[in-house]
Amino acid sequence: MTFQKLVEFKNSVEYEVVGYVVGESKPYKAEILAFRPLAMGEYLYMEYHGYRVLAFVATSITGSTIISRDLIDPRDVERLVKSVRVGERLFYHRGVVKILGSVNSDGYKLQIPSIPPPPGTEVYKAPKTVLESVFSPRKRNYVGVGVLLREPEVEVKVNINKIVSRHLGILAMTGMGKSNLVALIAKRVEELGGTIVIFDYHGEYTSLKNIVLIKPVLDPLKLTLDELARLLNIPRNATRQRMVLKECLDSTDFGSAKEFFNSMKRCVQGRIARYGASAQKVLDSLNVYEGFLKKVLKEDTGDVIERIAIGSINVVDLSELHLNHADAVIAHWLSRLLEARKASVWSNGEKGFPTPLIAVIEEAHVFLPADDETSTKSSASLVVREGRKFGLGLVVVSQRPRGLDPTILSQLGNLAILRIVHPEDQAYVARYCEPVMQDVMEELPGLNVGEAILLGEWVPIPAAAKIDLVSEKVSGMDIDAVAIWGSYLNKK
Ligand SMILES: Nc1ncnc2c1ncn2[C@@H]1O[C@H](COP(=O)(O)OP(=O)(O)OP(=O)(O)O)[C@@H](O)[C@H]1O
């Protein structure tokens, strides 16, 4: 900002002194005494030691030394309130702000100043022009997802490239807008000609326009041992049963996939003499699950990669599958996606899947749990570690963050946190955020539906945003049970 522009800004209607820095401050954090209540997520502006700094209200407190909690009679409060003279202040307003960075003249690239703001520094409401230049960059890889919560005229854009390279966690209680945000990101990716694959466990995305709906069928001959064991409900620690399965997978000439179950059963039967009860258990599993698995395992379905429509929203419909089966299906897809992207990068696009893409796992606390091993967890761990180099981004969605695998959570470079009230969930997420954002975690219960804190590299600085509603996504809405009961009885 040139000096002339700064003068214009200070003379503009946007300019409002909100308060002053007080007490001890740090280069990334300061306390403010304000003239008015501060709103969590509000952006403020300060100048000190040559820095022009943007800050974010992480905590807002209003209190009174006169109407203190030591009072014991409400009539005293009444008398105090009535006796206040015009202009006299009964309350104080304090706030803790996170310093987001210093705005420089060439395009507002923000860097944390090395010096803290001195007490007495004037604090202004951040002007709209500054906020726009930070939150609404006019770059092709930035797409709009909503507006600033406390400054609704400013559009919030996110860098889609960073979702592909650094992954994303969408965390919130149920019904707070996680799948709406997934739907919005999917739409934006599609508008850019990108490809996204959503593993839809609740059949929530089928109402979106222009989706490619994919049945969760797999070619049995393309399954790994781990995936097949998961489909047959064979536990990870059942080593002898797995041994039988492995020997049969390795040694059987299946001819065609059609013969898969018969060939497997013949082979396992032949192992009963050597492996006894373990082989019998595998045989029992094959018999028990054969009928159901015929829905998931279909001969000649080919490679899952060939079913992806490039430049589209691909929805893999898992809604009719049991958890174990959905786990095996997601794991298989993720492994194949990573292999196909590696093949493409290594062959200069000659082989594999030709373009970068994003995969979305819903109910991540179930498929990527902290306290259990699942097939999806093995594949997803590889994707979060290696996906960056090969253009495979993972979006992890969960309503129970404390149940999420900590290693995976710690490798998500971007977060969208909507309303969370459970203190354990807040504390768990806070562990994986930069220290000063921990204050913000306490404020998460104050968010409303569709309001989110966006953190990480996909936003220039942390953003408190109101996410756009995707109106065509009808499922996920709360059911109006009373209306349905009424109309059902009226019809009879
Ligand atoms: N950004 C938004 N603005 C306004 N309303 C919203 C927004 N996001 C979600 N909603 C409302 O909240 C409802 C629930 O949203 P959504 O299904 O996305 O929540 P969820 O967190 O995915 O829930 P669940 O965990 O149950 O899947 C939606 O039907 C919609 O009415």
Short mmCIF file of C-alpha atoms in Angstrom, two decimals, residues 12-479:
data_model
loop_
_atom_site.label_atom_id
_atom_site.label_comp_id
_atom_site.label_asym_id
_atom_site.label_seq_id
_atom_site.Cartn_x
_atom_site.Cartn_y
_atom_site.Cartn_z
CA SER A 12 -12.27 6.34 4.26
CA VAL A 13 -15.45 5.22 5.95
CA GLU A 14 -13.87 1.82 6.51
CA TYR A 15 -11.45 3.29 9.00
CA GLU A 16 -12.53 2.67 12.58
CA VAL A 17 -10.35 2.62 15.67
CA VAL A 18 -11.45 -0.47 17.54
CA GLY A 19 -9.11 -0.25 20.52
CA TYR A 20 -5.51 -0.50 21.71
CA VAL A 21 -2.94 -3.20 22.35
CA VAL A 22 -2.49 -3.74 26.11
CA GLY A 23 -0.35 -5.88 28.36
CA GLU A 24 2.30 -8.22 27.02
CA SER A 25 2.24 -9.21 23.39
CA LYS A 26 4.13 -11.68 21.24
CA PRO A 27 5.03 -11.41 17.55
CA TYR A 28 2.08 -13.69 16.74
CA LYS A 29 -0.37 -12.82 19.51
CA ALA A 30 -1.62 -9.71 21.34
CA GLU A 31 -4.28 -8.63 23.78
CA ILE A 32 -6.59 -5.77 22.94
CA LEU A 33 -8.76 -3.46 25.01
CA ALA A 34 -11.61 -2.42 22.73
CA PHE A 35 -14.29 0.28 22.57
CA ARG A 36 -16.90 -2.26 21.52
CA PRO A 37 -17.39 -6.02 21.76
CA LEU A 38 -15.11 -7.88 19.37
CA ALA A 39 -16.57 -10.62 17.22
CA MET A 40 -14.73 -13.93 17.01
CA GLY A 41 -13.29 -14.21 13.51
CA GLU A 42 -13.26 -10.43 12.94
CA TYR A 43 -10.19 -9.06 11.14
CA LEU A 44 -8.24 -6.14 12.59
CA TYR A 45 -5.38 -3.98 11.31
CA MET A 46 -2.40 -2.43 13.15
CA GLU A 47 0.73 -0.48 12.29
CA TYR A 48 3.94 -0.72 14.35
CA HIS A 49 7.67 -0.63 13.69
CA GLY A 50 6.96 -0.15 9.98
CA TYR A 51 4.76 -3.24 9.75
CA ARG A 52 1.19 -3.11 8.48
CA VAL A 53 -0.36 -6.08 10.12
CA LEU A 54 -3.56 -8.09 9.79
CA ALA A 55 -4.88 -9.86 12.89
CA PHE A 56 -7.76 -12.16 13.67
CA VAL A 57 -9.90 -12.10 16.82
CA ALA A 58 -9.41 -15.53 18.38
CA THR A 59 -11.06 -14.80 21.73
CA SER A 60 -13.56 -12.13 22.68
CA ILE A 61 -14.33 -11.28 26.30
CA THR A 62 -16.71 -8.74 27.79
CA GLY A 63 -16.60 -8.11 31.55
CA SER A 64 -17.09 -5.56 34.26
CA THR A 65 -15.12 -4.67 37.35
CA ILE A 66 -18.17 -2.87 38.77
CA ILE A 67 -20.81 -5.52 38.08
CA SER A 68 -18.46 -8.20 39.34
CA ARG A 69 -19.26 -11.75 40.29
CA ASP A 70 -18.67 -10.82 43.96
CA LEU A 71 -22.06 -9.07 44.06
CA ILE A 72 -24.64 -11.15 45.86
CA ASP A 73 -27.88 -9.17 45.45
CA PRO A 74 -29.43 -8.59 41.99
CA ARG A 75 -30.93 -5.34 43.35
CA ASP A 76 -27.37 -4.01 43.64
CA VAL A 77 -26.91 -4.73 39.95
CA GLU A 78 -30.21 -2.95 39.20
CA ARG A 79 -29.06 0.12 41.18
CA LEU A 80 -25.67 0.14 39.44
CA VAL A 81 -27.21 -0.10 35.97
CA LYS A 82 -29.71 2.68 36.74
CA SER A 83 -27.10 5.00 38.23
CA VAL A 84 -24.81 4.90 35.22
CA ARG A 85 -24.23 8.37 33.79
CA VAL A 86 -24.35 9.02 30.03
CA GLY A 87 -21.01 8.08 28.49
CA GLU A 88 -19.87 6.14 31.56
CA ARG A 89 -18.66 2.62 30.82
CA LEU A 90 -19.82 -0.31 32.87
CA PHE A 91 -18.14 -2.93 30.76
CA TYR A 92 -14.77 -3.59 29.25
CA HIS A 93 -14.21 -5.49 26.03
CA ARG A 94 -11.05 -7.47 25.60
CA GLY A 95 -9.83 -9.73 22.88
CA VAL A 96 -6.92 -11.98 22.11
CA VAL A 97 -5.86 -11.59 18.51
CA LYS A 98 -3.73 -13.83 16.39
CA ILE A 99 -1.33 -11.81 14.25
CA LEU A 100 -1.65 -13.23 10.77
CA GLY A 101 1.13 -11.35 9.06
CA SER A 102 2.45 -8.13 7.72
CA VAL A 103 0.92 -6.83 4.52
CA ASN A 104 3.59 -5.66 2.09
CA SER A 105 3.34 -3.43 -0.95
CA ASP A 106 3.68 -6.18 -3.56
CA GLY A 107 0.45 -8.07 -3.36
CA TYR A 108 -0.13 -8.56 0.35
CA LYS A 109 2.03 -11.58 0.90
CA LEU A 110 1.79 -12.00 4.61
CA GLN A 111 4.71 -12.69 6.90
CA ILE A 112 4.67 -12.77 10.68
CA PRO A 113 6.65 -9.72 11.91
CA SER A 114 9.63 -10.50 14.09
CA ILE A 115 8.64 -7.90 16.73
CA PRO A 116 5.48 -7.85 18.88
CA PRO A 117 3.09 -4.88 18.78
CA PRO A 118 3.91 -2.44 21.59
CA PRO A 119 1.19 -1.66 24.15
CA GLY A 120 -0.76 1.41 23.09
CA THR A 121 -0.71 0.50 19.38
CA GLU A 122 -3.95 1.64 17.72
CA VAL A 123 -6.05 -1.20 16.40
CA TYR A 124 -8.37 -0.60 13.41
CA LYS A 125 -11.09 -2.63 11.81
CA ALA A 126 -9.41 -4.19 8.76
CA PRO A 127 -10.48 -2.34 5.61
CA LYS A 128 -12.45 -4.26 2.98
CA THR A 129 -9.92 -3.50 0.24
CA VAL A 130 -7.12 -5.17 2.23
CA LEU A 131 -9.30 -8.17 3.06
CA GLU A 132 -10.32 -8.59 -0.58
CA SER A 133 -6.76 -8.59 -1.77
CA VAL A 134 -5.91 -11.30 0.76
CA PHE A 135 -8.99 -13.54 0.63
CA SER A 136 -10.14 -13.18 -2.99
CA PRO A 137 -7.00 -13.56 -5.11
CA ARG A 138 -7.74 -13.37 -8.82
CA LYS A 139 -5.85 -16.53 -9.68
CA ARG A 140 -7.10 -19.54 -11.63
CA ASN A 141 -6.32 -22.03 -8.87
CA TYR A 142 -8.38 -20.06 -6.31
CA VAL A 143 -12.11 -20.80 -6.21
CA GLY A 144 -14.85 -19.18 -4.14
CA VAL A 145 -16.36 -21.21 -1.29
CA GLY A 146 -18.17 -18.50 0.68
CA VAL A 147 -17.77 -15.11 2.32
CA LEU A 148 -15.97 -13.84 5.40
CA LEU A 149 -18.13 -14.49 8.44
CA ARG A 150 -17.77 -10.96 9.84
CA GLU A 151 -17.37 -9.17 6.49
CA PRO A 152 -19.91 -10.78 4.15
CA GLU A 153 -19.00 -8.52 1.24
CA VAL A 154 -15.59 -10.19 1.00
CA GLU A 155 -15.47 -13.45 -0.94
CA VAL A 156 -13.34 -16.27 0.49
CA LYS A 157 -11.41 -18.28 -2.07
CA VAL A 158 -9.37 -21.43 -1.53
CA ASN A 159 -6.44 -22.79 -3.48
CA ILE A 160 -7.57 -26.09 -5.02
CA ASN A 161 -3.97 -27.02 -5.94
CA LYS A 162 -3.20 -27.18 -2.23
CA ILE A 163 -5.95 -29.75 -1.64
CA VAL A 164 -4.28 -31.99 -4.22
CA SER A 165 -0.81 -31.48 -2.78
CA ARG A 166 -1.48 -31.14 0.97
CA HIS A 167 -4.85 -32.90 1.51
CA LEU A 168 -7.79 -31.59 3.55
CA GLY A 169 -9.66 -32.51 6.73
CA ILE A 170 -13.30 -31.43 7.09
CA LEU A 171 -14.25 -31.79 10.76
CA ALA A 172 -17.49 -30.99 12.56
CA MET A 173 -20.38 -32.40 14.50
CA THR A 174 -23.15 -34.04 12.58
CA GLY A 175 -25.45 -31.75 10.59
CA MET A 176 -23.10 -28.75 10.59
CA GLY A 177 -22.34 -28.66 6.86
CA LYS A 178 -19.48 -31.09 6.15
CA SER A 179 -21.06 -32.78 3.15
CA ASN A 180 -22.31 -29.44 1.84
CA LEU A 181 -18.67 -28.29 1.78
CA VAL A 182 -17.62 -31.54 0.06
CA ALA A 183 -20.35 -30.98 -2.56
CA LEU A 184 -19.21 -27.39 -3.05
CA ILE A 185 -15.56 -28.37 -3.48
CA ALA A 186 -16.62 -31.13 -5.91
CA LYS A 187 -18.57 -28.60 -7.99
CA ARG A 188 -15.64 -26.18 -8.06
CA VAL A 189 -13.21 -28.96 -9.04
CA GLU A 190 -15.52 -30.00 -11.88
CA GLU A 191 -15.85 -26.38 -13.05
CA LEU A 192 -12.05 -26.30 -13.36
CA GLY A 193 -12.09 -29.50 -15.46
CA GLY A 194 -10.75 -31.52 -12.51
CA THR A 195 -11.63 -35.00 -11.35
CA ILE A 196 -12.93 -35.97 -7.93
CA VAL A 197 -13.93 -39.38 -6.57
CA ILE A 198 -16.29 -39.39 -3.56
CA PHE A 199 -16.76 -42.60 -1.57
CA ASP A 200 -20.37 -42.06 -0.61
CA TYR A 201 -21.28 -44.23 2.38
CA HIS A 202 -24.69 -42.64 2.98
CA GLY A 203 -25.83 -42.10 -0.61
CA GLU A 204 -25.74 -38.32 0.05
CA TYR A 205 -24.31 -37.04 -3.21
CA THR A 206 -26.61 -38.66 -5.72
CA SER A 207 -28.75 -35.51 -6.02
CA LEU A 208 -25.83 -33.42 -7.30
CA LYS A 209 -26.00 -32.41 -10.95
CA ASN A 210 -23.67 -33.97 -13.52
CA ILE A 211 -22.33 -36.73 -11.31
CA VAL A 212 -21.08 -40.05 -12.59
CA LEU A 213 -22.51 -42.72 -10.31
CA ILE A 214 -20.24 -45.76 -9.93
CA LYS A 215 -21.34 -49.11 -8.54
CA PRO A 216 -18.93 -50.42 -5.90
CA VAL A 217 -18.16 -53.63 -7.79
CA LEU A 218 -14.64 -54.98 -7.95
CA ASP A 219 -12.99 -57.58 -10.15
CA PRO A 220 -12.10 -60.42 -7.73
CA LEU A 221 -8.95 -61.20 -9.68
CA LYS A 222 -7.61 -57.71 -9.00
CA LEU A 223 -7.95 -57.87 -5.21
CA THR A 224 -5.04 -58.00 -2.80
CA LEU A 225 -4.87 -60.52 0.01
CA ASP A 226 -5.72 -57.85 2.56
CA GLU A 227 -8.77 -56.67 0.63
CA LEU A 228 -10.09 -60.19 0.13
CA ALA A 229 -9.55 -61.03 3.81
CA ARG A 230 -11.51 -57.90 4.77
CA LEU A 231 -14.38 -58.85 2.45
CA LEU A 232 -14.48 -62.32 4.03
CA ASN A 233 -14.33 -60.85 7.55
CA ILE A 234 -11.08 -62.68 8.33
CA PRO A 235 -9.38 -60.81 11.20
CA ARG A 236 -5.92 -59.33 10.73
CA ASN A 237 -4.44 -61.48 13.48
CA ALA A 238 -5.84 -64.75 12.04
CA THR A 239 -2.48 -65.55 10.46
CA ARG A 240 -3.20 -69.17 9.60
CA GLN A 241 -6.47 -68.28 7.85
CA ARG A 242 -4.64 -65.59 5.92
CA MET A 243 -1.95 -68.09 5.02
CA VAL A 244 -4.58 -70.38 3.50
CA LEU A 245 -6.08 -67.48 1.59
CA LYS A 246 -2.68 -66.34 0.34
CA GLU A 247 -1.66 -69.79 -0.83
CA CYS A 248 -4.91 -70.19 -2.72
CA LEU A 249 -4.76 -66.70 -4.27
CA ASP A 250 -1.17 -67.31 -5.39
CA SER A 251 -1.54 -70.86 -6.63
CA THR A 252 -4.98 -70.99 -8.20
CA ASP A 253 -5.38 -70.59 -11.92
CA PHE A 254 -8.82 -68.98 -11.89
CA GLY A 255 -9.26 -69.13 -15.63
CA SER A 256 -12.03 -66.53 -15.59
CA ALA A 257 -13.29 -64.43 -12.73
CA LYS A 258 -16.61 -66.28 -13.04
CA GLU A 259 -14.94 -69.31 -11.56
CA PHE A 260 -13.49 -67.31 -8.67
CA PHE A 261 -15.62 -68.67 -5.83
CA ASN A 262 -15.63 -72.28 -7.07
CA SER A 263 -11.87 -72.29 -7.66
CA MET A 264 -11.18 -70.70 -4.28
CA LYS A 265 -13.44 -73.16 -2.47
CA ARG A 266 -11.78 -76.12 -4.18
CA CYS A 267 -8.37 -74.83 -3.24
CA VAL A 268 -9.28 -74.09 0.40
CA GLN A 269 -10.97 -77.49 0.72
CA GLY A 270 -7.69 -79.06 -0.38
CA ARG A 271 -5.86 -77.25 2.45
CA ILE A 272 -8.04 -78.61 5.29
CA ALA A 273 -5.77 -81.64 5.77
CA ARG A 274 -2.80 -79.34 6.41
CA TYR A 275 -4.36 -76.29 8.11
CA GLY A 276 -7.33 -77.99 9.85
CA ALA A 277 -9.78 -75.60 11.54
CA SER A 278 -8.17 -72.51 9.98
CA ALA A 279 -8.86 -73.72 6.44
CA GLN A 280 -12.35 -74.80 7.49
CA LYS A 281 -13.05 -71.27 8.79
CA VAL A 282 -11.96 -69.77 5.47
CA LEU A 283 -14.20 -72.22 3.65
CA ASP A 284 -17.10 -71.31 5.94
CA SER A 285 -16.51 -67.61 5.24
CA LEU A 286 -16.48 -68.24 1.50
CA ASN A 287 -19.77 -70.14 1.80
CA VAL A 288 -21.41 -67.58 4.10
CA TYR A 289 -20.39 -64.49 2.15
CA GLU A 290 -20.56 -65.85 -1.38
CA GLY A 291 -24.15 -64.71 -1.96
CA PHE A 292 -23.56 -61.22 -0.63
CA LEU A 293 -20.13 -60.79 -2.15
CA LYS A 294 -21.46 -61.55 -5.57
CA LYS A 295 -22.91 -58.00 -5.36
CA VAL A 296 -19.42 -56.57 -4.75
CA LEU A 297 -17.27 -58.96 -6.73
CA LYS A 298 -18.22 -59.10 -10.39
CA GLU A 299 -16.25 -60.83 -13.05
CA ASP A 300 -14.92 -58.83 -15.96
CA THR A 301 -15.62 -55.42 -14.38
CA GLY A 302 -12.07 -54.47 -15.19
CA ASP A 303 -9.87 -51.99 -13.38
CA VAL A 304 -11.65 -49.40 -11.22
CA ILE A 305 -9.47 -46.71 -12.80
CA GLU A 306 -11.17 -47.27 -16.14
CA ARG A 307 -14.53 -46.38 -14.61
CA ILE A 308 -13.51 -42.84 -13.60
CA ALA A 309 -14.85 -40.05 -15.80
CA ILE A 310 -12.10 -37.47 -16.20
CA GLY A 311 -13.26 -33.90 -15.47
CA SER A 312 -16.30 -35.10 -13.50
CA ILE A 313 -17.66 -35.69 -10.02
CA ASN A 314 -17.43 -39.47 -9.61
CA VAL A 315 -19.56 -40.87 -6.78
CA VAL A 316 -18.84 -44.45 -5.70
CA ASP A 317 -22.11 -45.53 -4.11
CA LEU A 318 -21.32 -47.54 -0.97
CA SER A 319 -24.73 -47.06 0.59
CA GLU A 320 -25.75 -50.73 0.38
CA LEU A 321 -22.51 -52.17 1.69
CA HIS A 322 -21.59 -53.40 5.17
CA LEU A 323 -18.75 -51.55 6.79
CA ASN A 324 -16.10 -54.23 6.16
CA HIS A 325 -17.05 -54.41 2.53
CA ALA A 326 -17.04 -50.65 2.10
CA ASP A 327 -13.61 -50.65 3.78
CA ALA A 328 -12.26 -53.17 1.27
CA VAL A 329 -13.77 -51.24 -1.66
CA ILE A 330 -12.32 -47.86 -0.56
CA ALA A 331 -8.93 -49.45 0.17
CA HIS A 332 -8.84 -51.05 -3.28
CA TRP A 333 -9.77 -47.80 -5.01
CA LEU A 334 -7.20 -45.74 -3.08
CA SER A 335 -4.38 -48.20 -3.80
CA ARG A 336 -5.28 -48.31 -7.48
CA LEU A 337 -5.60 -44.52 -7.68
CA LEU A 338 -2.13 -44.08 -6.20
CA GLU A 339 -0.60 -46.77 -8.42
CA ALA A 340 -2.26 -45.27 -11.50
CA ARG A 341 -1.00 -41.77 -10.68
CA LYS A 342 2.51 -43.09 -10.06
CA ALA A 343 2.41 -44.93 -13.39
CA SER A 344 1.32 -41.73 -15.11
CA VAL A 345 4.06 -39.59 -13.55
CA TRP A 346 6.76 -42.17 -14.23
CA SER A 347 5.67 -42.73 -17.85
CA ASN A 348 5.08 -39.05 -18.67
CA GLY A 349 1.36 -39.63 -19.02
CA GLU A 350 1.68 -42.68 -21.30
CA LYS A 351 0.24 -45.06 -18.69
CA GLY A 352 -1.93 -44.90 -15.58
CA PHE A 353 -4.41 -42.15 -14.79
CA PRO A 354 -3.50 -39.04 -16.80
CA THR A 355 -4.52 -36.13 -14.55
CA PRO A 356 -4.22 -35.24 -10.85
CA LEU A 357 -7.33 -35.97 -8.83
CA ILE A 358 -8.95 -35.74 -5.41
CA ALA A 359 -10.50 -38.60 -3.40
CA VAL A 360 -12.97 -38.02 -0.55
CA ILE A 361 -13.47 -40.38 2.41
CA GLU A 362 -16.58 -39.71 4.50
CA GLU A 363 -17.02 -41.18 8.01
CA ALA A 364 -13.24 -41.11 8.31
CA HIS A 365 -13.29 -41.99 12.03
CA VAL A 366 -14.75 -45.35 10.93
CA PHE A 367 -12.50 -46.04 7.95
CA LEU A 368 -9.37 -44.37 9.39
CA PRO A 369 -9.80 -45.06 13.11
CA ALA A 370 -7.28 -44.20 15.83
CA ASP A 371 -7.66 -47.48 17.68
CA ASP A 372 -8.01 -50.13 14.97
CA GLU A 373 -6.43 -51.26 11.74
CA THR A 374 -8.52 -51.14 8.58
CA SER A 375 -7.63 -51.76 4.95
CA THR A 376 -8.53 -48.16 4.09
CA LYS A 377 -6.11 -46.91 6.74
CA SER A 378 -3.19 -48.76 5.11
CA SER A 379 -4.00 -47.31 1.67
CA ALA A 380 -4.85 -43.82 2.95
CA SER A 381 -1.60 -43.62 4.95
CA LEU A 382 0.32 -44.15 1.73
CA VAL A 383 -1.80 -41.57 -0.09
CA VAL A 384 -1.23 -38.85 2.54
CA ARG A 385 2.51 -39.60 2.51
CA GLU A 386 3.06 -39.96 -1.23
CA GLY A 387 0.00 -38.42 -2.90
CA ARG A 388 1.61 -34.97 -3.00
CA LYS A 389 4.33 -36.07 -5.43
CA PHE A 390 1.89 -37.86 -7.70
CA GLY A 391 -1.10 -35.50 -7.70
CA LEU A 392 -3.55 -37.46 -5.55
CA GLY A 393 -5.19 -35.35 -2.85
CA LEU A 394 -7.20 -36.88 -0.02
CA VAL A 395 -10.16 -35.19 1.66
CA VAL A 396 -10.97 -36.74 5.03
CA VAL A 397 -14.40 -35.98 6.51
CA SER A 398 -15.32 -36.78 10.10
CA GLN A 399 -17.89 -35.94 12.75
CA ARG A 400 -15.78 -37.51 15.47
CA PRO A 401 -12.25 -36.11 15.08
CA ARG A 402 -10.99 -37.74 18.29
CA GLY A 403 -11.63 -41.13 16.67
CA LEU A 404 -9.38 -40.31 13.70
CA ASP A 405 -5.96 -41.83 13.23
CA PRO A 406 -3.49 -39.23 14.60
CA THR A 407 -0.80 -39.91 11.99
CA ILE A 408 -3.19 -39.26 9.15
CA LEU A 409 -4.70 -36.21 10.88
CA SER A 410 -1.24 -34.73 11.44
CA GLN A 411 -0.45 -35.01 7.74
CA LEU A 412 -3.48 -33.08 6.56
CA GLY A 413 -2.05 -29.72 5.50
CA ASN A 414 -5.46 -28.04 5.31
CA LEU A 415 -8.43 -28.03 7.64
CA ALA A 416 -12.03 -26.83 7.50
CA ILE A 417 -13.40 -26.91 11.03
CA LEU A 418 -17.10 -26.29 11.46
CA ARG A 419 -19.05 -26.38 14.73
CA ILE A 420 -17.55 -28.76 17.32
CA VAL A 421 -18.85 -28.75 20.88
CA HIS A 422 -17.29 -31.88 22.38
CA PRO A 423 -14.25 -30.71 24.39
CA GLU A 424 -12.29 -33.89 23.59
CA ASP A 425 -12.82 -33.32 19.87
CA GLN A 426 -11.75 -29.70 20.25
CA ALA A 427 -8.64 -30.65 22.21
CA TYR A 428 -7.74 -33.38 19.73
CA VAL A 429 -8.03 -31.05 16.73
CA ALA A 430 -6.17 -28.28 18.59
CA ARG A 431 -3.17 -30.57 18.96
CA TYR A 432 -2.80 -30.59 15.19
CA CYS A 433 -3.22 -26.84 14.67
CA GLU A 434 -0.63 -24.13 15.03
CA PRO A 435 -0.42 -23.12 18.71
CA VAL A 436 -2.19 -19.80 18.56
CA MET A 437 -5.22 -21.27 16.81
CA GLN A 438 -5.84 -23.27 19.98
CA ASP A 439 -7.68 -20.25 21.39
CA VAL A 440 -9.99 -20.44 18.39
CA MET A 441 -10.92 -24.02 19.26
CA GLU A 442 -12.69 -22.81 22.38
CA GLU A 443 -14.87 -20.64 20.17
CA LEU A 444 -15.97 -23.49 17.89
CA PRO A 445 -19.24 -24.11 19.77
CA GLY A 446 -20.16 -20.52 18.85
CA LEU A 447 -20.24 -21.31 15.13
CA ASN A 448 -23.57 -21.84 13.36
CA VAL A 449 -24.43 -24.31 10.61
CA GLY A 450 -22.27 -23.71 7.52
CA GLU A 451 -19.75 -21.49 9.36
CA ALA A 452 -16.17 -22.70 9.24
CA ILE A 453 -12.63 -21.88 10.24
CA LEU A 454 -10.36 -22.57 7.27
CA LEU A 455 -6.73 -23.26 8.15
CA GLY A 456 -3.62 -24.32 6.27
CA GLU A 457 -2.02 -23.64 2.95
CA TRP A 458 -5.22 -23.56 0.89
CA VAL A 459 -6.03 -20.12 2.36
CA PRO A 460 -3.55 -17.19 2.42
CA ILE A 461 -4.30 -16.73 6.13
CA PRO A 462 -6.80 -18.42 8.49
CA ALA A 463 -10.32 -17.52 7.45
CA ALA A 464 -13.59 -17.55 9.39
CA ALA A 465 -16.06 -18.11 6.58
CA LYS A 466 -19.74 -18.62 5.89
CA ILE A 467 -19.73 -21.44 3.35
CA ASP A 468 -22.05 -21.21 0.31
CA LEU A 469 -25.03 -23.55 0.39
CA VAL A 470 -25.25 -26.07 -2.44
CA SER A 471 -29.00 -25.95 -2.95
CA GLU A 472 -29.23 -28.98 -5.25
CA LYS A 473 -27.80 -31.26 -2.54
CA VAL A 474 -31.09 -32.24 -0.96
CA SER A 475 -30.09 -35.31 1.05
CA GLY A 476 -28.53 -34.59 4.39
CA MET A 477 -31.33 -32.15 5.25
CA ASP A 478 -33.04 -32.71 8.58
CA ILE A 479 -36.22 -34.76 8.16
#
